Coordinates of C-alpha atoms (C1' of nucleotides) in Angstrom, one line a residue:
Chain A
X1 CA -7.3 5.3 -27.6
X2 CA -10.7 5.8 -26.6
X3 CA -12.3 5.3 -22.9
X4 CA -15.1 2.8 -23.0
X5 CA -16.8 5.6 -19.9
X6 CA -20.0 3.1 -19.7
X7 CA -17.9 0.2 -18.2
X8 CA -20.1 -2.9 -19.9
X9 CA -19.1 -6.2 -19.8
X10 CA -16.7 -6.5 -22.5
X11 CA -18.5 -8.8 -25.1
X12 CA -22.4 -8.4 -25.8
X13 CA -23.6 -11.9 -26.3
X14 CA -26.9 -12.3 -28.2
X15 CA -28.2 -13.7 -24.9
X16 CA -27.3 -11.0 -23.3
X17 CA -29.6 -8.6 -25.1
X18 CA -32.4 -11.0 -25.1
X19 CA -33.8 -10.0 -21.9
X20 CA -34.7 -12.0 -18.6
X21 CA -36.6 -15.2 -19.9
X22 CA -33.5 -17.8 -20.9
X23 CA -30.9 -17.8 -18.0
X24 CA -27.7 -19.2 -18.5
X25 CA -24.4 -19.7 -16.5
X26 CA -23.3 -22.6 -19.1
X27 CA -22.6 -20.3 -21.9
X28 CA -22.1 -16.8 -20.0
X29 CA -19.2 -14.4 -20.7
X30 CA -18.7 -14.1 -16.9
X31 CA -18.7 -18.0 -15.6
X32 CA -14.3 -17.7 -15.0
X33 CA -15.4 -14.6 -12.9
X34 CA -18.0 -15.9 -10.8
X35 CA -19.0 -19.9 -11.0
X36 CA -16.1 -22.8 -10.6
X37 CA -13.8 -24.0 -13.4
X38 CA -13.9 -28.1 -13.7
X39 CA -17.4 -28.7 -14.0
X40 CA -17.7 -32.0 -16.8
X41 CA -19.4 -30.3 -19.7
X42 CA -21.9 -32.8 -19.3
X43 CA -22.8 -31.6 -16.0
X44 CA -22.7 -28.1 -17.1
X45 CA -25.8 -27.8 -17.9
X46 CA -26.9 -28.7 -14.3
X47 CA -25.2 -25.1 -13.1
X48 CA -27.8 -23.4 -14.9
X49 CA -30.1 -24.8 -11.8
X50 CA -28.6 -22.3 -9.6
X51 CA -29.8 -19.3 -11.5
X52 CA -33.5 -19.1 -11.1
X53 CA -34.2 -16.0 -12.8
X54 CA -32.5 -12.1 -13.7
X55 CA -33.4 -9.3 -12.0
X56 CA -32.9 -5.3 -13.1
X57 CA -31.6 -2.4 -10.5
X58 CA -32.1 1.0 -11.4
X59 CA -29.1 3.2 -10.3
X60 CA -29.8 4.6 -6.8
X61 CA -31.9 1.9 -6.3
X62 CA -31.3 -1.2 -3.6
X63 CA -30.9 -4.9 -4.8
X64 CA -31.5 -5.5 -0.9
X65 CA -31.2 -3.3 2.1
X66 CA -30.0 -4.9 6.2
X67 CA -33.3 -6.5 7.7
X68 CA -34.6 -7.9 4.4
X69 CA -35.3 -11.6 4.3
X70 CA -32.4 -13.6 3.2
X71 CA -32.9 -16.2 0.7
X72 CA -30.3 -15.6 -2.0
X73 CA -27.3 -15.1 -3.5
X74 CA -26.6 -12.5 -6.6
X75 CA -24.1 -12.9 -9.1
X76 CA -23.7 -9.3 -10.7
X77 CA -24.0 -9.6 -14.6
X78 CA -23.6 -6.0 -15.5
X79 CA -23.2 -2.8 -13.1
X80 CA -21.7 -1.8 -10.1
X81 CA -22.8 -1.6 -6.2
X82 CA -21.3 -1.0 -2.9
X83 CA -22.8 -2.2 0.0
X84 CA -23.2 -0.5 3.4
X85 CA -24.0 -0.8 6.8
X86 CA -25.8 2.0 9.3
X87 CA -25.8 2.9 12.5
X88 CA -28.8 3.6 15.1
X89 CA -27.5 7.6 14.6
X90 CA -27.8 7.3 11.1
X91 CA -23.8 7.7 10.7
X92 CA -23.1 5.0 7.2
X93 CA -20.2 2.6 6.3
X94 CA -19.4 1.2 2.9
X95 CA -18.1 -2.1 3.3
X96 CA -17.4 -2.8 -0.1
X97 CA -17.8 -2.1 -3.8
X98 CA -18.8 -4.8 -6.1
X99 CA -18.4 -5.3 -9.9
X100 CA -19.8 -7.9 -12.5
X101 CA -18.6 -11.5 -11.4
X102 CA -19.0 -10.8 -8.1
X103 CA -21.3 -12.6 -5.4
X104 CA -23.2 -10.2 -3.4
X105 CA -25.7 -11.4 -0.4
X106 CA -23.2 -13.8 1.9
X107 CA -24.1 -11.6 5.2
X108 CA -27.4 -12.9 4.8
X109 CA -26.2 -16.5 5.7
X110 CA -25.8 -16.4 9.3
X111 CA -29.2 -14.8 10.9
X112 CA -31.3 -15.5 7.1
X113 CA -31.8 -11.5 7.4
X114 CA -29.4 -8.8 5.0
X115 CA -26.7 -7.5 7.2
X116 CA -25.9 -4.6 5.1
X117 CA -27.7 -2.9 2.2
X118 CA -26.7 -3.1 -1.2
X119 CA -27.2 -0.3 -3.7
X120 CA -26.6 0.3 -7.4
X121 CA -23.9 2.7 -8.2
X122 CA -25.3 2.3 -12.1
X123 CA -28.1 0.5 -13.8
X124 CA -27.6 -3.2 -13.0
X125 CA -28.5 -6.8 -13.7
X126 CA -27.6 -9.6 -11.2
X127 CA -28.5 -13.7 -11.5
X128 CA -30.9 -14.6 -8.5
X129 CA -29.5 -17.2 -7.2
X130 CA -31.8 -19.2 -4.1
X131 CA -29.5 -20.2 -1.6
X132 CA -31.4 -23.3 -0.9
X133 CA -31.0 -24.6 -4.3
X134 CA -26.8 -23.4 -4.2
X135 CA -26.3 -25.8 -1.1
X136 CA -28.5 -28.6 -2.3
X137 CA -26.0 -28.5 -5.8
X138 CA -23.4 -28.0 -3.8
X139 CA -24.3 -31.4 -1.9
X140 CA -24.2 -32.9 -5.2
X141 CA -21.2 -31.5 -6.7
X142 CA -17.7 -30.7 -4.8
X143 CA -15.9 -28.5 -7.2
X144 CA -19.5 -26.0 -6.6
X145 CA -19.0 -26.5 -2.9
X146 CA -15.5 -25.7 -2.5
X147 CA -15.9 -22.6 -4.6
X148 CA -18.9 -21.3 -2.3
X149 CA -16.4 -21.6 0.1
X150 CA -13.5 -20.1 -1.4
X151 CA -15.8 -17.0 -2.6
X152 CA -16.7 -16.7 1.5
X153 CA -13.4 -17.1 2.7
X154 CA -12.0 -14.6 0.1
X155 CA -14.5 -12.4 1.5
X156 CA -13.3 -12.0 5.0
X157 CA -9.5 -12.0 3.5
X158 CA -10.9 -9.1 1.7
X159 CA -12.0 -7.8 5.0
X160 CA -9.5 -8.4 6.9
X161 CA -7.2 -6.6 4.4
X162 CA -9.4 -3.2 4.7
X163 CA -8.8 -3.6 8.6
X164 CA -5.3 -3.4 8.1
X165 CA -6.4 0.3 5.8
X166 CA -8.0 1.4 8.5
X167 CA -6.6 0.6 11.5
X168 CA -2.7 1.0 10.0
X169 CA -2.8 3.1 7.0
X170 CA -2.8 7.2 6.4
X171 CA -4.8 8.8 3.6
X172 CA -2.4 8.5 1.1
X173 CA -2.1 4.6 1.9
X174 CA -5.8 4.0 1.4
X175 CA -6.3 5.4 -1.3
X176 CA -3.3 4.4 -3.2
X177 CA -4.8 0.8 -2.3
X178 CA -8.0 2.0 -3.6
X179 CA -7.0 2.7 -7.0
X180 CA -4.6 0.0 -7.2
X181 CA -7.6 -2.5 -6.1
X182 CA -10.2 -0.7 -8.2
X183 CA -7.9 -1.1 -11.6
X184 CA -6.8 -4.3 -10.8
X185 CA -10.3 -5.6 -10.9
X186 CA -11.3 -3.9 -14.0
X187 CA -8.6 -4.9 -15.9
X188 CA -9.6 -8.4 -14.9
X189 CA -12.6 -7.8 -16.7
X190 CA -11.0 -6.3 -19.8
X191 CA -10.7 -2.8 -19.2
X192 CA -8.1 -0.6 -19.2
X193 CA -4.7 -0.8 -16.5
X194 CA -4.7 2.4 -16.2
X195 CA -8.3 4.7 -17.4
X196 CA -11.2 4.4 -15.2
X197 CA -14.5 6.1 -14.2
X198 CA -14.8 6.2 -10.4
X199 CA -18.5 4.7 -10.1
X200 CA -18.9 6.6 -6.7
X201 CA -19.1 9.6 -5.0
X202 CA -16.1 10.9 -2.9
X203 CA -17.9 10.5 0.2
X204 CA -18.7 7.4 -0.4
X205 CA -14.6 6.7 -1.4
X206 CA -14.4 7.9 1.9
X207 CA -16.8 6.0 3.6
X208 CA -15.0 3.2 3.0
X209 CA -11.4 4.4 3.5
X210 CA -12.9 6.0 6.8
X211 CA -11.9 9.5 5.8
X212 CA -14.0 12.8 5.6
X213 CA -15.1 13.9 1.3
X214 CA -12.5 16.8 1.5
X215 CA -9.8 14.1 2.6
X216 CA -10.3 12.0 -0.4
X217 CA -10.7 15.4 -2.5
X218 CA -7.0 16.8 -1.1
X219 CA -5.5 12.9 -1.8
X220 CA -6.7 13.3 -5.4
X221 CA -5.5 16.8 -5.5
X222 CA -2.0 16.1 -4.4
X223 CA -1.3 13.2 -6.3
X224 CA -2.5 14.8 -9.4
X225 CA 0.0 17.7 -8.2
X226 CA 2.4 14.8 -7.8
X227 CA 2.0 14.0 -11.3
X228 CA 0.9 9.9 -10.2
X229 CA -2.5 10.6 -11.9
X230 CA -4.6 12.7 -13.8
X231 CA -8.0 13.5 -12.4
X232 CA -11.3 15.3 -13.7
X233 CA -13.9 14.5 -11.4
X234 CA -14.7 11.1 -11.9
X235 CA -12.1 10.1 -14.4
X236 CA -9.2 9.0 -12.9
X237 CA -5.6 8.0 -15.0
X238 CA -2.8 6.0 -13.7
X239 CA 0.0 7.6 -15.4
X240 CA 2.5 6.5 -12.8
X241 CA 1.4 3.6 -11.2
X242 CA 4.9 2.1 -9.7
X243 CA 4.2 5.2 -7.4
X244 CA 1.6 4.6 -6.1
X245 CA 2.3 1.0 -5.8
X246 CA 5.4 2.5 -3.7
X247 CA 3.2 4.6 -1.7
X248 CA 0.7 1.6 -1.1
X249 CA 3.1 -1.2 -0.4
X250 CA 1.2 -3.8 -1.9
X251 CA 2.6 -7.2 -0.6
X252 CA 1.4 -5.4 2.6
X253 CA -1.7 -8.1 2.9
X254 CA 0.0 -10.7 1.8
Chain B
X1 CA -17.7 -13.5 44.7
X2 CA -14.6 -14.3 43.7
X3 CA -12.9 -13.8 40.5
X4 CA -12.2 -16.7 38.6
X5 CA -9.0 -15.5 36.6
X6 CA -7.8 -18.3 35.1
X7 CA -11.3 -18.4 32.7
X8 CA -10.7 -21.6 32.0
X9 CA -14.0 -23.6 30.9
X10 CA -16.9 -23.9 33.2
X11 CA -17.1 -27.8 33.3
X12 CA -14.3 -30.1 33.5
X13 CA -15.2 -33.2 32.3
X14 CA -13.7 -36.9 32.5
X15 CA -12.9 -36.7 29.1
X16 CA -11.2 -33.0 29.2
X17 CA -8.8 -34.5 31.2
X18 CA -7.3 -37.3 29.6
X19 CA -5.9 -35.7 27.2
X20 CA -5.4 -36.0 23.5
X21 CA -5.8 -39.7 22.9
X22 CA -10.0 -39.8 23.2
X23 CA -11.7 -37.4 20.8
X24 CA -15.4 -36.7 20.5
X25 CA -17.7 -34.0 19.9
X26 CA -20.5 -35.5 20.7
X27 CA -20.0 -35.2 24.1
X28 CA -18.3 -32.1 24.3
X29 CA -19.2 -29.5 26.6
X30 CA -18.8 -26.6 24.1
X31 CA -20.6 -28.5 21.2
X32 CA -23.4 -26.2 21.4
X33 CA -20.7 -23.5 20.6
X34 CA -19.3 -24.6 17.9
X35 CA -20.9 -27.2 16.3
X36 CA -24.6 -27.4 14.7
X37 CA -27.5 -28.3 16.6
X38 CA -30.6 -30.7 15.6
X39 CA -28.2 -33.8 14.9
X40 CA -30.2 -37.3 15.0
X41 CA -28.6 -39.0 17.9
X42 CA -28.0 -41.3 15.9
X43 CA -25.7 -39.5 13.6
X44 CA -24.2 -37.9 16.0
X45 CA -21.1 -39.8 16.5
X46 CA -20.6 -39.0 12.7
X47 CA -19.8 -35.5 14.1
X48 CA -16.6 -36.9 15.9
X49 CA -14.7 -37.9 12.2
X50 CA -14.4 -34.6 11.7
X51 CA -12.4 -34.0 14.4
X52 CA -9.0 -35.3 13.7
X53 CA -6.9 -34.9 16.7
X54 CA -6.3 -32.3 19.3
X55 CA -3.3 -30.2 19.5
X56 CA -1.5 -28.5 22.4
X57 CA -0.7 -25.1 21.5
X58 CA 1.7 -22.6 24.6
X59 CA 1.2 -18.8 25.3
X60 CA 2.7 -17.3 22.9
X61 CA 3.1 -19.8 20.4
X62 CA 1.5 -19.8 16.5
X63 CA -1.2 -22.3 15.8
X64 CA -0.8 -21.2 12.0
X65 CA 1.4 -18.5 10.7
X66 CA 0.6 -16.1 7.5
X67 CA 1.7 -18.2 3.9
X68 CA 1.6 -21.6 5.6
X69 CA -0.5 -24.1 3.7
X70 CA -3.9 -24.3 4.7
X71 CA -5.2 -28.2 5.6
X72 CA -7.9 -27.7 8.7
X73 CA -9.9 -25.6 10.7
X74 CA -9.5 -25.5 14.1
X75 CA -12.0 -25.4 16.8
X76 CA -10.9 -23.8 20.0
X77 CA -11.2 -26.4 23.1
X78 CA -9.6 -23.9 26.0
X79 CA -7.6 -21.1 25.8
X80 CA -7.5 -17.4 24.0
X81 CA -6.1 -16.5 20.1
X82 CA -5.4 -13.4 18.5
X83 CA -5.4 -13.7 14.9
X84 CA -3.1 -10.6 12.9
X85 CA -2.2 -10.1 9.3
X86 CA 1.1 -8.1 8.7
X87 CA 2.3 -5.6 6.1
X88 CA 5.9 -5.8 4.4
X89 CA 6.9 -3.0 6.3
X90 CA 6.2 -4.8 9.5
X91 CA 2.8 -3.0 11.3
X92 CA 0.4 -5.8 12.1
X93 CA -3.3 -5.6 12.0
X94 CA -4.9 -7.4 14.6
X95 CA -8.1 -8.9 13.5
X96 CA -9.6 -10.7 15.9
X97 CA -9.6 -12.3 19.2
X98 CA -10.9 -16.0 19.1
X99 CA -12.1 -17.8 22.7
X100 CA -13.6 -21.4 23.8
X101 CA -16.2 -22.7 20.7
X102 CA -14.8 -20.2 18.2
X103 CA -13.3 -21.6 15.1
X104 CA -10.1 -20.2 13.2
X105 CA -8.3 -20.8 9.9
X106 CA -11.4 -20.0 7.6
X107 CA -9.0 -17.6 5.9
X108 CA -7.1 -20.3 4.5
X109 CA -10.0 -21.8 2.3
X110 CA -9.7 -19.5 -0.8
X111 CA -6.0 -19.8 -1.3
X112 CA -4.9 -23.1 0.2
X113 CA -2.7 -20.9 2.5
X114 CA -3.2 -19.3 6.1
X115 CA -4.0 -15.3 5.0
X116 CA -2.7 -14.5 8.7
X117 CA -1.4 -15.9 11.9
X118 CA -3.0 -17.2 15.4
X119 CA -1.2 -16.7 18.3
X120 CA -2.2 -17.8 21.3
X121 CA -2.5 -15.2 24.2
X122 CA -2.9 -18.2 27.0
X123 CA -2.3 -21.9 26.8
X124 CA -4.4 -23.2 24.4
X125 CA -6.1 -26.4 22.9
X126 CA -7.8 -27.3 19.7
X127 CA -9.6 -29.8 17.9
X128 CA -7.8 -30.3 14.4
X129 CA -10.6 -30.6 11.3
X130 CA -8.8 -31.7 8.7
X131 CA -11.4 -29.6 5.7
X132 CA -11.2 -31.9 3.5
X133 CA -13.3 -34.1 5.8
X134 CA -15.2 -31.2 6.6
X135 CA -16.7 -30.7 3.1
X136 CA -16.5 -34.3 2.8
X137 CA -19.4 -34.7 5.8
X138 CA -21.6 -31.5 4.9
X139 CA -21.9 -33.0 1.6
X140 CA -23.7 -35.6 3.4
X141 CA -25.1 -33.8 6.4
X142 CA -27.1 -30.6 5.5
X143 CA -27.4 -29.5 9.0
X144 CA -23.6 -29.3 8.6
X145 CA -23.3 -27.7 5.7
X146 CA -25.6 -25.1 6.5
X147 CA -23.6 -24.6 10.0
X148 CA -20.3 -24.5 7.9
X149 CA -22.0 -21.5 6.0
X150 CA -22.8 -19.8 8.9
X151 CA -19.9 -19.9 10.5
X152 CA -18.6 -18.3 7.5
X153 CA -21.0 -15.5 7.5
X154 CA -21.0 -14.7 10.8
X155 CA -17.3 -13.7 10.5
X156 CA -17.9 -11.9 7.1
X157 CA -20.8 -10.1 9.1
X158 CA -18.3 -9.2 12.7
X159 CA -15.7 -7.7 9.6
X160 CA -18.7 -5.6 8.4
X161 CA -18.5 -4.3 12.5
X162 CA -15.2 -4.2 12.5
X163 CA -15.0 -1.7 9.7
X164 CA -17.9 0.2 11.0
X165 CA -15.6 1.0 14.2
X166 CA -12.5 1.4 12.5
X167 CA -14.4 3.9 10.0
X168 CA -16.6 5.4 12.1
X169 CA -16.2 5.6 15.6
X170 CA -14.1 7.7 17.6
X171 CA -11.7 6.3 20.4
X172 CA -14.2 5.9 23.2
X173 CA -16.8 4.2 21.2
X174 CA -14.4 1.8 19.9
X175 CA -13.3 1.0 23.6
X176 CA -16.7 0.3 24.8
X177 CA -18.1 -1.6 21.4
X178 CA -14.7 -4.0 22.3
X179 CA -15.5 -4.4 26.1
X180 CA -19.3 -4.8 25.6
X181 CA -18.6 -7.4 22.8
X182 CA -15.7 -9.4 24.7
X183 CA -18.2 -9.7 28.3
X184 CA -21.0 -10.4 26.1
X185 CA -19.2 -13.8 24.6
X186 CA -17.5 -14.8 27.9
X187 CA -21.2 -14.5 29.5
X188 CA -21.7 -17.2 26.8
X189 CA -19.4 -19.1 28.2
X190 CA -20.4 -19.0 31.8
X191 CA -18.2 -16.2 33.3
X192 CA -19.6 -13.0 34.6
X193 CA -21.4 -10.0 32.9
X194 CA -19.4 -7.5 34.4
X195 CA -16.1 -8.9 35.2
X196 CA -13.2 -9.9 33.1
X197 CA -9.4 -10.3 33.2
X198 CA -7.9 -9.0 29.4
X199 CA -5.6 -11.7 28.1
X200 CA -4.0 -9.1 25.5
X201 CA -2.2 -6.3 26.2
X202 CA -2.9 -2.7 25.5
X203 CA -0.8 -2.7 21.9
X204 CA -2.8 -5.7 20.8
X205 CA -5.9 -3.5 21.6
X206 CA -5.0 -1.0 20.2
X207 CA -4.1 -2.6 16.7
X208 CA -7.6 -4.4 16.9
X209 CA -9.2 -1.0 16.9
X210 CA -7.0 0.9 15.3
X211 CA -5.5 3.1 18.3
X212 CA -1.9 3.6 19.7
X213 CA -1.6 2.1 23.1
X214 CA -1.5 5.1 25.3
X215 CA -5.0 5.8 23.6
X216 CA -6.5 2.4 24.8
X217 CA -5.1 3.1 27.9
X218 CA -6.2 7.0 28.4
X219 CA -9.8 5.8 27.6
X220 CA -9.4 3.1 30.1
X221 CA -8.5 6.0 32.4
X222 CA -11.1 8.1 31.5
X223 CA -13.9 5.3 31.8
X224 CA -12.4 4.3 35.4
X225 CA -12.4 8.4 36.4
X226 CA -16.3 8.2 35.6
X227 CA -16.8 5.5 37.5
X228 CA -18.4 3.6 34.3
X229 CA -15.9 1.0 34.9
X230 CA -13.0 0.1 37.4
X231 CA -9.0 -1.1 35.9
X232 CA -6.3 -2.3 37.0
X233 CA -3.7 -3.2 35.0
X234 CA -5.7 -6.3 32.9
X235 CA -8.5 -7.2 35.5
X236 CA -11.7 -5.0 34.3
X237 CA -15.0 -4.9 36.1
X238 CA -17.6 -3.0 34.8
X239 CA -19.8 -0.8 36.8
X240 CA -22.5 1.4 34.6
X241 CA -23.2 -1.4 31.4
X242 CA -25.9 1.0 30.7
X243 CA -23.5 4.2 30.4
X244 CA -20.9 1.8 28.2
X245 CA -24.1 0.9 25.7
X246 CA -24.6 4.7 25.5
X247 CA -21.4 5.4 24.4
X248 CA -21.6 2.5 21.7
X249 CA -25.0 2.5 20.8
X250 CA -25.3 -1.6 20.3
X251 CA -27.9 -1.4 17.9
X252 CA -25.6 0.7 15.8
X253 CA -24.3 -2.5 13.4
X254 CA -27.6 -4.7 13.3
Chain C
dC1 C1' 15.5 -10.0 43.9
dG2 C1' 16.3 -8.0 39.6
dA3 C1' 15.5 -7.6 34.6
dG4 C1' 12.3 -7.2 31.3
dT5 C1' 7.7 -6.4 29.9
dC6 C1' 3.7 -3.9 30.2
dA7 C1' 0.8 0.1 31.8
dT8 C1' 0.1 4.9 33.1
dT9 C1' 0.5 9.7 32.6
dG10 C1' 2.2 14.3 30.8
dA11 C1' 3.6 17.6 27.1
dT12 C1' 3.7 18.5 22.5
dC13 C1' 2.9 17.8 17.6
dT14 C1' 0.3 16.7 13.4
dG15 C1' -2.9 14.5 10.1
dT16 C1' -7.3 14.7 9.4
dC17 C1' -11.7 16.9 10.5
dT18 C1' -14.8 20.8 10.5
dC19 C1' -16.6 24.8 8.7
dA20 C1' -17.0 27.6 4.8
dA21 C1' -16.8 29.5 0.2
dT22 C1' -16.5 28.6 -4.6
dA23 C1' -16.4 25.8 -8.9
dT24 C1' -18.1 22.1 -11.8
dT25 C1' -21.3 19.1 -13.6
dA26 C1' -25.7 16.7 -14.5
dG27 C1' -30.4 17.0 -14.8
dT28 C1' -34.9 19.5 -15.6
dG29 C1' -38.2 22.1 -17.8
dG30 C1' -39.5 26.0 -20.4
Chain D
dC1 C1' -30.9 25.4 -26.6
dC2 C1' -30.3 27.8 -22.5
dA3 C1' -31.4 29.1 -17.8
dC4 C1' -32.0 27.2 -13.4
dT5 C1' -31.4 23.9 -9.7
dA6 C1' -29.4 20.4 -7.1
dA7 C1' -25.8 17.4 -6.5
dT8 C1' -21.0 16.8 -6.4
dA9 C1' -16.1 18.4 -6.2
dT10 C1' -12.4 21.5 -5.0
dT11 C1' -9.8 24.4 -2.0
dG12 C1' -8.7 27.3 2.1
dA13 C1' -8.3 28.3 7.2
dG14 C1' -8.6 26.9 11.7
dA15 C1' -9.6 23.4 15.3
dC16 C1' -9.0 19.1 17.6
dA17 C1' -8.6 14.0 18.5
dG18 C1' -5.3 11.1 18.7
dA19 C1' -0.3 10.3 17.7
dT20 C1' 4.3 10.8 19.2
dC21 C1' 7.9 11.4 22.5
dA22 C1' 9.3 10.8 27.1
dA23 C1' 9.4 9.6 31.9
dT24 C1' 7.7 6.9 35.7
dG25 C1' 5.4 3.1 37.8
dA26 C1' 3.6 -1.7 38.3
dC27 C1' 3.8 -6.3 37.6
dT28 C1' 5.7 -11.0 36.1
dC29 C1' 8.8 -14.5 36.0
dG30 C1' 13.0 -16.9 36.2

DNA sequence: CGAGTCATTGATCTGTCTCAATATTAGTGG
DNA sequence: CCACTAATATTGAGACAGATCAATGACTCG
């Protein structure tokens, strides 16, 4: 078996490759990920609206940073982010880490300024999607509006879920969960259950499981010890996963 | 001055206290809390269908409980939540205290079931929205809808907070970011700037911010010795704001 | 008034952090 | 292609913030 290390989207459409100019949700490989199943297919074309144009991250560069102007949404097409917010002192939290299908930009809603800043762990594409135009089609259709709200309320389940990490959880715990989380998604997306290339650093594993680089390091270290998985750097195998489901209880956020 | 302990709302109105049987936002007191502003007048006793009934709920009792099915959201009318998600292993996560104006059960939206419980710390009253009549009126009211998303992501954006102290902060910090933050929103309310009786104990603290008791209540101490604040037992008045702000630098989560 | 809940405080222990040295990898330019 | 540099990862030793265990004190409520 061979490790697909570059993490694409799974099938390269002809569309895909053509660039920005024609824009799509109606017959894009990601729609079960990120827009609402039910739409008539002859109101499918009317989804397309949403998407105003493609834009292109660089790797290290940000899609939007906390103070920016909000005025919309991104659907992630191909690439990887996290997202972070920052203190006056300068001291960093990553609040999350996003993948293709996912909706990036809802902490802009509530003040129209970005929250929190979001960065490219690899090169990326996302669909710009103007957040006046997502409520006005959202007027129009329910199934669109009740899955804008089911992506913002699994958002703060999501959150509330890496409280319970934090507040409850040792080292071992949290990063279990992040494995088991991190996989779970990917293999959603048609990758492996058990290979995967860590898009980020260790500190910023640890930013997010609120534990110091060396922490994360020794975790790796002793599980790999433990024989649960094999590590080399960034490549990380799952060769024993009912373990570290057993270390992270995962009915835990139910 | 005298204390007013009960913190019950500022305003008792006719309506208040008759009970369940007349229901109306649009001349609620705490309207400007929790519902949108720049309503036509006229369209402003279209508000009111949203708001189904009102509901009774005792200290101690659940308003919703973790796995049951999610039909409403509930606007707080009097009274003082904690909402908590639990592992299988039994720890419980605090995450969040809700007061007057505040509204609950957004957790339920993306799986059609309650994500994690609400218990009320004091007696308690709420306005039952059944959601389905909530999406049914933003549909029509974009002033609504647009409050609805706020809502939304303004509790997305506290999570981001949250994490920030949970990840972040040491013990003190997280102490004064939770006092600063609690006598911030009951000065919303009409009580005072500086003094406030806790309705949770020192465990429920202490889960919220990811600290064992007899930490919450050390720091307390240690606050009290240098004379930043004075304690007893849950009544809290606060004495230096400024030298509480220093040790949580409030600009730290923009 | 008494039982139970909650809060405070002390003494000790421990998981994670801090500081430090070394190893590995990726990127750059000659 | 290799040497060089910078970024990232690993590992060790010691320090410390907060946890744990334990005892006492204060308050609440029936």
């Amino acid at each position: 078996m061979t490790l697909d290390t570059t993490q694409k989207p799974i099938e390269i459409t002809p569309e895909n490759m053509l660039g920005t100019f024609k824009v799509a949700c109606s017959n894009c490989n990601l729609r079960e990920l990120c827009m609402p199943i039910g739409f008539k297919s002859e109101d499918m074309h009317r989804l397309d609206e949403v998407v105003e144009k493609r834009r292109k991250i660089k790797q290290g560069e940000q899609l939007y940073s906390a103070g920016d102007s909000f005025k919309s949404l991104y659907a992630i097409r191909t690439g990887f982010f996290k997202t972070c917010v920052s203190a006056a002192d300068g001291r960093e939290q990553v609040t999350g880490f996003q993948m293709a299908g996912e909706i990036m930009g809802l902490d802009g809603i509530v003040t129209d300024q970005h929250n929190c800043s979001a960065i490219a762990l690899e090169d990326a594409e996302v669909c710009v999607m103007p957040f006046a135009d997502v409520e006005e089609l959202s007027r129009e259709f329910p199934v669109l509006q009740r899955h804008i709200h089911k992506i913002m309320s699994r958002e703060i389940v999501r959150e509330n879920s890496v409280m319970m990490l934090l507040g409850n959880m040792r080292a071992e715990e949290r990063l279990a969960a992040f494995l088991l989380n991190l996989v779970q998604r990917l293999h959603a997306r048609g990758f492996s259950q058990s290979e995967l290339m860590l898009r980020m650093t260790r500190e910023e594993i640890g930013s997010y499981l609120g534990m110091k680089l060396e922490t994360v390091s020794r975790t790796f270290s002793k599980f790999s010890d433990e024989g649960i998985i094999e590590v080399k750097q960034r490549y990380v195998k799952i060769l024993d996963s009912e373990a570290l489901k057993k270390i992270f209880n995962p009915q835990t956020c139910a």
